[in-house]
Short mmCIF file of C-alpha atoms and ligand atoms in Angstrom, two decimals:
data_model
loop_
_atom_site.label_atom_id
_atom_site.label_comp_id
_atom_site.label_asym_id
_atom_site.label_seq_id
_atom_site.Cartn_x
_atom_site.Cartn_y
_atom_site.Cartn_z
CA MET Y 1005 -8.36 -12.12 3.48
CA SER Y 1006 -9.45 -15.59 3.43
CA SER Y 1007 -6.00 -17.81 3.24
CA SER Y 1008 -7.79 -20.11 0.81
CA GLN Y 1009 -6.80 -17.50 -1.70
CA HIS Y 1010 -3.19 -17.46 -0.87
CA ALA Y 1011 -0.99 -18.84 -3.65
CA ARG Y 1012 0.01 -22.37 -3.15
CA PRO Y 1013 3.49 -22.23 -4.95
CA ASP Y 1014 5.37 -25.39 -6.08
CA HIS Y 1015 8.60 -23.62 -4.94
CA PRO Y 1016 9.18 -21.15 -2.22
CA ILE Y 1017 8.31 -17.46 -3.12
CA HIS Y 1018 8.23 -14.18 -1.10
CA ASP Y 1019 5.17 -14.03 1.14
CA LEU Y 1020 4.01 -10.79 -0.59
CA MET Y 1021 3.45 -12.77 -3.72
CA VAL Y 1022 1.83 -15.55 -1.80
CA ARG Y 1023 -0.72 -13.07 -0.37
CA ARG Y 1024 -1.35 -11.04 -3.62
CA TRP Y 1025 -4.68 -11.80 -5.31
CA SER Y 1026 -7.39 -10.08 -7.12
CA PRO Y 1027 -10.67 -10.11 -5.18
CA TYR Y 1028 -14.21 -8.83 -6.28
CA ALA Y 1029 -15.36 -8.27 -2.77
CA PHE Y 1030 -13.99 -4.95 -1.38
CA SER Y 1031 -14.66 -3.31 1.98
CA ASP Y 1032 -15.90 0.24 1.82
CA LYS Y 1033 -13.21 1.27 4.17
CA LEU Y 1034 -11.20 4.30 2.84
CA VAL Y 1035 -7.45 4.03 2.16
CA PRO Y 1036 -5.30 6.47 4.02
CA ALA Y 1037 -3.73 9.04 1.59
CA ALA Y 1038 -0.24 8.24 2.99
CA ASP Y 1039 -0.61 4.65 2.03
CA LEU Y 1040 -1.84 5.70 -1.53
CA ARG Y 1041 1.17 7.88 -1.92
CA SER Y 1042 3.57 4.84 -0.93
CA VAL Y 1043 1.65 2.57 -3.41
CA PHE Y 1044 2.36 5.09 -6.14
CA GLU Y 1045 5.94 5.69 -4.87
CA ALA Y 1046 6.43 1.96 -5.46
CA ALA Y 1047 5.29 2.28 -9.04
CA ARG Y 1048 7.76 5.37 -9.48
CA TRP Y 1049 10.67 3.11 -8.69
CA ALA Y 1050 10.01 0.53 -11.20
CA ALA Y 1051 12.59 -0.26 -13.89
CA SER Y 1052 11.90 1.00 -17.42
CA SER Y 1053 13.56 1.01 -20.84
CA TYR Y 1054 16.00 4.09 -20.83
CA ASN Y 1055 14.53 5.00 -17.53
CA GLU Y 1056 11.53 6.57 -19.66
CA GLN Y 1057 9.07 5.91 -16.89
CA PRO Y 1058 6.17 5.92 -19.36
CA TRP Y 1059 3.39 5.01 -16.96
CA ARG Y 1060 0.70 7.53 -15.92
CA TYR Y 1061 -2.26 7.06 -13.52
CA ILE Y 1062 -5.43 8.77 -13.17
CA VAL Y 1063 -6.84 8.29 -9.51
CA ALA Y 1064 -10.16 8.86 -7.93
CA THR Y 1065 -11.16 8.01 -4.36
CA LYS Y 1066 -14.71 7.22 -3.19
CA ASP Y 1067 -14.87 10.21 -0.75
CA ASP Y 1068 -14.99 12.48 -3.85
CA SER Y 1069 -18.02 10.83 -5.41
CA ALA Y 1070 -18.23 13.14 -8.51
CA ALA Y 1071 -14.54 12.20 -9.38
CA PHE Y 1072 -15.04 8.60 -8.51
CA ASN Y 1073 -18.10 8.17 -10.62
CA ARG Y 1074 -16.43 10.01 -13.61
CA LEU Y 1075 -13.64 7.40 -13.46
CA LEU Y 1076 -16.05 4.52 -12.78
CA ALA Y 1077 -17.83 5.25 -15.97
CA CYS Y 1078 -14.70 4.63 -17.92
CA LEU Y 1079 -14.80 0.86 -17.03
CA VAL Y 1080 -16.88 -1.71 -18.99
CA GLU Y 1081 -20.23 -2.41 -17.47
CA ALA Y 1082 -19.23 -5.93 -16.12
CA ASN Y 1083 -16.47 -4.27 -14.26
CA GLN Y 1084 -18.33 -1.32 -13.05
CA GLU Y 1085 -20.80 -3.80 -11.32
CA TRP Y 1086 -18.25 -4.82 -8.63
CA ALA Y 1087 -15.80 -1.81 -8.78
CA LYS Y 1088 -18.55 0.71 -7.79
CA ASP Y 1089 -17.82 -0.49 -4.26
CA VAL Y 1090 -14.11 -0.10 -4.09
CA PRO Y 1091 -12.52 2.87 -2.25
CA VAL Y 1092 -9.86 3.77 -4.85
CA LEU Y 1093 -9.91 3.47 -8.63
CA ALA Y 1094 -7.12 4.34 -10.88
CA ILE Y 1095 -6.61 4.14 -14.73
CA GLY Y 1096 -3.08 3.06 -15.89
CA CYS Y 1097 -1.93 4.79 -18.97
CA THR Y 1098 1.30 4.57 -20.92
CA HIS Y 1099 3.34 6.94 -23.12
CA LEU Y 1100 3.97 5.24 -26.39
CA LYS Y 1101 6.84 7.42 -27.50
CA PHE Y 1102 10.32 8.19 -25.89
CA SER Y 1103 10.63 11.69 -24.71
CA ARG Y 1104 14.08 11.86 -25.84
CA ASN Y 1105 13.60 11.38 -29.68
CA GLY Y 1106 9.83 10.94 -30.17
CA LYS Y 1107 10.50 7.42 -31.55
CA PRO Y 1108 7.96 4.49 -30.64
CA ASN Y 1109 8.68 2.89 -27.13
CA GLY Y 1110 8.08 -0.64 -27.93
CA VAL Y 1111 8.04 -1.77 -24.31
CA ALA Y 1112 5.78 1.18 -23.01
CA ILE Y 1113 3.06 -1.35 -22.19
CA HIS Y 1114 5.51 -3.73 -20.46
CA ASP Y 1115 6.77 -0.93 -18.46
CA LEU Y 1116 3.34 0.14 -17.22
CA GLY Y 1117 2.77 -3.55 -16.21
CA LEU Y 1118 6.00 -3.50 -14.29
CA ALA Y 1119 5.05 -0.22 -12.40
CA SER Y 1120 1.57 -1.78 -11.74
CA ALA Y 1121 3.19 -4.92 -10.32
CA GLN Y 1122 5.39 -2.99 -7.91
CA LEU Y 1123 2.38 -0.94 -7.05
CA THR Y 1124 0.46 -4.03 -6.22
CA LEU Y 1125 3.17 -5.55 -4.02
CA GLU Y 1126 3.52 -2.38 -2.12
CA ALA Y 1127 -0.23 -2.43 -1.56
CA THR Y 1128 -0.08 -6.11 -0.39
CA SER Y 1129 2.59 -5.26 2.14
CA ARG Y 1130 0.12 -2.53 3.55
CA GLY Y 1131 -2.74 -4.97 3.96
CA LEU Y 1132 -4.38 -3.69 0.68
CA VAL Y 1133 -5.58 -5.71 -2.46
CA VAL Y 1134 -5.31 -4.53 -6.11
CA HIS Y 1135 -7.58 -5.87 -8.78
CA GLN Y 1136 -6.46 -4.93 -12.23
CA MET Y 1137 -8.74 -4.58 -15.31
CA ALA Y 1138 -8.25 -4.56 -19.03
CA GLY Y 1139 -11.98 -3.93 -19.35
CA ILE Y 1140 -11.93 -0.24 -19.64
CA LEU Y 1141 -13.39 2.32 -22.41
CA PRO Y 1142 -10.01 3.80 -23.53
CA ASP Y 1143 -11.82 6.44 -25.86
CA LYS Y 1144 -14.05 7.63 -22.88
CA VAL Y 1145 -10.78 7.94 -20.77
CA ARG Y 1146 -9.16 9.91 -23.49
CA LEU Y 1147 -12.18 12.32 -23.80
CA GLN Y 1148 -12.93 12.65 -20.19
CA TYR Y 1149 -9.43 13.45 -19.13
CA HIS Y 1150 -7.84 14.93 -22.35
CA VAL Y 1151 -5.40 12.11 -22.57
CA PRO Y 1152 -2.82 13.07 -25.40
CA GLU Y 1153 -2.85 11.05 -28.54
CA ASP Y 1154 0.56 9.45 -27.75
CA VAL Y 1155 -0.67 8.17 -24.50
CA GLN Y 1156 -2.54 4.76 -24.21
CA PRO Y 1157 -5.07 4.17 -21.46
CA LEU Y 1158 -4.78 0.58 -20.90
CA THR Y 1159 -5.97 -0.81 -17.58
CA ALA Y 1160 -7.81 0.09 -14.44
CA LEU Y 1161 -6.85 -0.83 -10.99
CA ALA Y 1162 -9.23 -1.24 -8.13
CA ILE Y 1163 -7.34 -0.62 -4.69
CA GLY Y 1164 -8.74 -1.28 -1.29
CA TYR Y 1165 -9.19 -3.89 1.47
CA ALA Y 1166 -10.65 -7.43 0.75
CA ALA Y 1167 -14.01 -8.11 2.28
CA ASP Y 1168 -16.25 -11.21 2.90
CA PRO Y 1169 -17.29 -12.70 -0.29
CA ALA Y 1170 -20.64 -13.62 1.11
CA ASN Y 1171 -21.72 -10.04 0.51
CA LEU Y 1172 -21.11 -10.18 -3.25
CA PRO Y 1173 -23.72 -10.76 -5.86
CA GLU Y 1174 -24.00 -14.58 -6.32
CA LYS Y 1175 -22.39 -14.68 -9.80
CA TYR Y 1176 -19.06 -13.12 -8.41
CA ARG Y 1177 -18.88 -15.32 -5.23
CA PRO Y 1178 -17.27 -18.42 -6.78
CA ARG Y 1179 -14.43 -16.17 -8.31
CA ASP Y 1180 -13.46 -15.12 -4.66
CA THR Y 1181 -13.76 -18.60 -3.13
CA THR Y 1182 -12.51 -21.05 -5.76
CA PRO Y 1183 -8.86 -21.90 -5.11
CA ARG Y 1184 -6.46 -20.12 -7.51
CA SER Y 1185 -4.48 -22.10 -10.08
CA ARG Y 1186 -1.40 -21.62 -12.30
CA ASN Y 1187 0.34 -23.52 -15.04
CA PRO Y 1188 3.46 -25.38 -14.23
CA LEU Y 1189 6.99 -24.01 -14.56
CA SER Y 1190 7.52 -26.74 -17.35
CA SER Y 1191 4.83 -25.15 -19.44
CA PHE Y 1192 6.72 -21.76 -19.89
CA VAL Y 1193 10.34 -22.06 -18.86
CA PHE Y 1194 12.01 -23.53 -22.03
CA GLY Y 1195 15.57 -24.64 -22.53
CA SER Y 1196 16.86 -26.33 -25.85
CA ASP Y 1197 13.73 -25.87 -27.73
CA TRP Y 1198 10.48 -24.18 -27.92
CA GLY Y 1199 8.05 -26.19 -25.58
CA SER Y 1200 11.03 -28.10 -24.17
CA PRO Y 1201 11.20 -27.37 -20.27
CA ALA Y 1202 14.65 -26.11 -19.23
CA PRO Y 1203 16.81 -28.44 -17.25
CA ILE Y 1204 16.39 -26.31 -14.22
CA VAL Y 1205 12.56 -26.93 -14.00
CA SER Y 1206 12.77 -30.50 -14.94
CA PRO Y 1207 15.93 -31.87 -12.94
CA SER Y 1208 16.78 -35.42 -13.79
C1 LIG O 2197 -3.87 -6.79 -17.07
C2 LIG O 2197 -4.88 -7.42 -16.36
C3 LIG O 2197 -6.28 -7.16 -16.73
C4 LIG O 2197 -7.29 -7.79 -16.09
N1 LIG O 2197 -8.65 -7.53 -16.55
C5 LIG O 2197 -9.65 -7.80 -15.77
C6 LIG O 2197 -11.01 -7.35 -16.03
O1 LIG O 2197 -11.11 -6.59 -16.99
N2 LIG O 2197 -12.07 -7.75 -15.16
C7 LIG O 2197 -11.63 -8.62 -14.15
O2 LIG O 2197 -12.74 -8.93 -13.52
N3 LIG O 2197 -10.50 -9.13 -13.91
C8 LIG O 2197 -9.46 -8.77 -14.68
N4 LIG O 2197 -8.23 -9.10 -14.19
C9 LIG O 2197 -7.98 -9.93 -13.12
C10 LIG O 2197 -7.61 -11.32 -13.54
O3 LIG O 2197 -8.69 -12.03 -13.86
C11 LIG O 2197 -6.71 -12.06 -12.39
O4 LIG O 2197 -5.58 -11.31 -12.07
C12 LIG O 2197 -6.52 -13.46 -12.81
O5 LIG O 2197 -7.61 -14.24 -12.85
C13 LIG O 2197 -5.57 -14.27 -11.72
O6 LIG O 2197 -6.04 -14.10 -10.44
P1 LIG O 2197 -5.27 -13.48 -9.15
O7 LIG O 2197 -4.91 -12.06 -9.68
O8 LIG O 2197 -6.12 -13.48 -8.04
O9 LIG O 2197 -4.05 -14.32 -9.13
C14 LIG O 2197 -7.05 -8.48 -14.89
C15 LIG O 2197 -5.74 -8.80 -14.45
C16 LIG O 2197 -4.58 -8.15 -15.18
C17 LIG O 2197 -3.14 -8.38 -14.70
#
């Protein structure tokens, strides 16, 4: 990957998080199945409310073109445009009810996010990149894969190896070459009042 896309943190963070990013340009190189197993194993070991593990993933790899195209068709058109070239696609779903009592799991979406975050860092450690997408067609996922009513298809994940953005369609190129930015800690770590930066982030 281009190091220009590395995070430039204000405070030291783990190298895996420095290197994680969401590219549009993917190489067509296939991902070894053993790496993919480890990537989903990392999701498996995420924390979750009551250890419910509400996450579910539907996965398709480029070497099975029928399965891949079926999954690709569940993305919105704008995402299909670049994701058609990635070697692995997944749809992240989450079970909205606790299996123990059938009651709503108010953090099911949160827990899918945690699992996908772990998955992403494991992928990064293996030289892979993950680009998540909210732009999916949930009803189509439901229909195509017979997703039960209590399960919400929520995100897609493109998994593979970053490639040279020079080969991207012009409109996507700046997104892979513009330096990444973030809001400062003082804008979201509060102390005595909403909007008031916590002392730890604004030492006097
Ligand atoms: C839950 C989620 C949904 C996203 N949805 C889309 C999407 O539909 N299409 C897209 O191109 N990027 C999508 N992204 C990628 C974000 O735009 C990207 O993470 C953000 O710009 C920060 O860039 P970085 O991941 O390289 O740090 C999504 C990311 C997340 C985590």
